[in-house]
CSV table of C-alpha atoms in Angstrom, one decimal:
chain,number,residue,atom,x,y,z
M,1,MET,CA,2.0,-12.9,-2.0
M,2,THR,CA,-1.7,-13.2,-2.8
M,3,GLN,CA,-2.6,-15.0,0.3
M,4,ALA,CA,-0.7,-12.3,2.5
M,5,TYR,CA,-2.5,-9.6,0.7
M,6,GLN,CA,-5.9,-11.3,0.9
M,7,GLU,CA,-5.4,-11.9,4.9
M,8,TYR,CA,-4.6,-8.0,5.1
M,9,SER,CA,-7.7,-7.3,3.2
M,10,TYR,CA,-9.8,-9.6,5.0
M,11,HIS,CA,-8.7,-8.7,8.6
M,12,SER,CA,-8.0,-5.0,8.2
M,13,ALA,CA,-10.4,-3.8,5.7
M,14,GLY,CA,-7.9,-1.3,4.5
M,15,ASN,CA,-7.0,-0.1,8.0
M,16,VAL,CA,-3.6,-1.2,8.8
M,17,SER,CA,-3.3,0.7,12.1
M,18,GLY,CA,-2.3,-1.4,15.1
M,19,LYS,CA,-0.4,-4.5,15.7
M,20,VAL,CA,-2.6,-6.8,13.5
M,21,GLY,CA,-2.0,-4.3,10.4
M,22,GLU,CA,1.7,-4.2,11.1
M,23,GLN,CA,2.0,-8.0,11.3
M,24,LEU,CA,0.1,-8.4,8.0
M,25,VAL,CA,2.2,-5.7,6.4
M,26,LYS,CA,5.2,-7.8,7.5
M,27,LYS,CA,3.9,-10.8,5.6
M,28,VAL,CA,3.3,-8.7,2.5
M,29,LEU,CA,6.9,-7.3,2.8
M,30,PHE,CA,8.2,-10.8,3.3
M,31,GLU,CA,6.6,-11.9,0.1
M,32,ILE,CA,7.6,-8.8,-1.9
M,33,LYS,CA,11.4,-9.2,-0.7
M,34,LYS,CA,11.3,-12.7,-2.5
M,35,ILE,CA,11.2,-10.8,-5.9
M,36,PRO,CA,14.7,-9.8,-6.8
M,37,GLY,CA,15.2,-5.9,-7.9
M,38,ILE,CA,12.0,-4.6,-6.4
M,39,GLN,CA,12.5,-1.0,-5.8
M,40,SER,CA,8.9,0.6,-6.4
M,41,ILE,CA,5.5,-0.6,-5.7
M,42,CYS,CA,2.3,0.6,-7.0
M,43,GLU,CA,-0.7,0.0,-4.8
M,44,LEU,CA,-4.1,0.1,-6.6
M,45,GLY,CA,-7.1,1.0,-4.3
M,46,CYS,CA,-5.0,2.7,-1.6
M,47,GLY,CA,-7.8,4.1,0.3
M,48,ASN,CA,-6.7,6.1,3.3
M,49,GLY,CA,-3.0,5.3,2.4
M,50,GLY,CA,-2.3,3.2,5.3
M,51,LEU,CA,-0.7,0.2,3.5
M,52,ALA,CA,1.5,2.8,1.3
M,53,ASP,CA,2.6,4.5,4.4
M,54,LEU,CA,3.6,1.2,6.1
M,55,LEU,CA,5.5,-0.1,3.1
M,56,VAL,CA,7.4,3.2,2.8
M,57,ARG,CA,8.2,3.0,6.5
M,58,GLN,CA,9.2,-0.6,6.9
M,59,GLY,CA,10.3,-1.5,3.5
M,60,GLY,CA,11.9,1.5,2.1
M,61,TYR,CA,10.2,1.2,-1.2
M,62,THR,CA,9.2,4.2,-3.5
M,63,ILE,CA,5.5,4.0,-3.4
M,64,THR,CA,2.8,5.1,-6.1
M,65,ALA,CA,-0.8,4.8,-4.5
M,66,VAL,CA,-3.7,5.0,-6.7
M,67,ASP,CA,-7.3,5.3,-5.7
M,68,ALA,CA,-10.6,6.4,-7.7
M,69,SER,CA,-12.0,8.4,-4.8
M,70,GLU,CA,-10.7,12.0,-4.8
M,71,SER,CA,-11.7,12.3,-1.2
M,72,GLY,CA,-9.9,9.3,-0.4
M,73,ILE,CA,-6.7,10.5,-2.1
M,74,GLN,CA,-7.1,13.8,0.0
M,75,VAL,CA,-7.1,11.8,3.1
M,76,ALA,CA,-4.2,9.7,2.0
M,77,ARG,CA,-2.2,12.9,1.4
M,78,LYS,CA,-3.1,14.2,4.8
M,79,ASN,CA,-2.1,11.1,6.6
M,80,CYS,CA,1.0,10.4,4.5
M,81,GLY,CA,2.4,13.8,3.4
M,82,ASP,CA,4.7,14.0,0.4
M,83,LYS,CA,6.7,10.6,0.8
M,84,ILE,CA,4.3,8.9,-1.4
M,85,ARG,CA,3.1,9.6,-4.9
M,86,PHE,CA,-0.6,9.6,-5.2
M,87,ILE,CA,-2.6,9.4,-8.4
M,88,GLN,CA,-6.5,9.8,-8.3
M,89,THR,CA,-7.8,7.8,-11.0
M,90,GLY,CA,-9.9,4.4,-11.7
M,91,ILE,CA,-7.8,1.4,-12.0
M,92,ASP,CA,-9.2,0.9,-15.6
M,93,ALA,CA,-7.3,4.0,-16.7
M,94,SER,CA,-3.8,4.4,-18.2
M,95,LEU,CA,-1.3,5.2,-15.6
M,96,PRO,CA,1.7,7.3,-16.1
M,97,HIS,CA,4.9,5.7,-15.8
């Protein structure tokens, strides 16, 4: 999965709109589906929420998305609505379960 996520990060720089982004999300989903029992995903550094949104729409997972930027979380909430749980905190913080 690391290679698929690195490819997503390199090519899209967090913007998963368009065909390239969706193809890379499919690669990430393919890798995630290899892990038995996965029902929820926590994305650290969610930015504008693009990847989290596609994971919900294409994978049907419950998503918690975390970002340190308050303005980034606001944009992500605007883009994604209430189908994703957003938490504004640094990744070094203790996250709620």
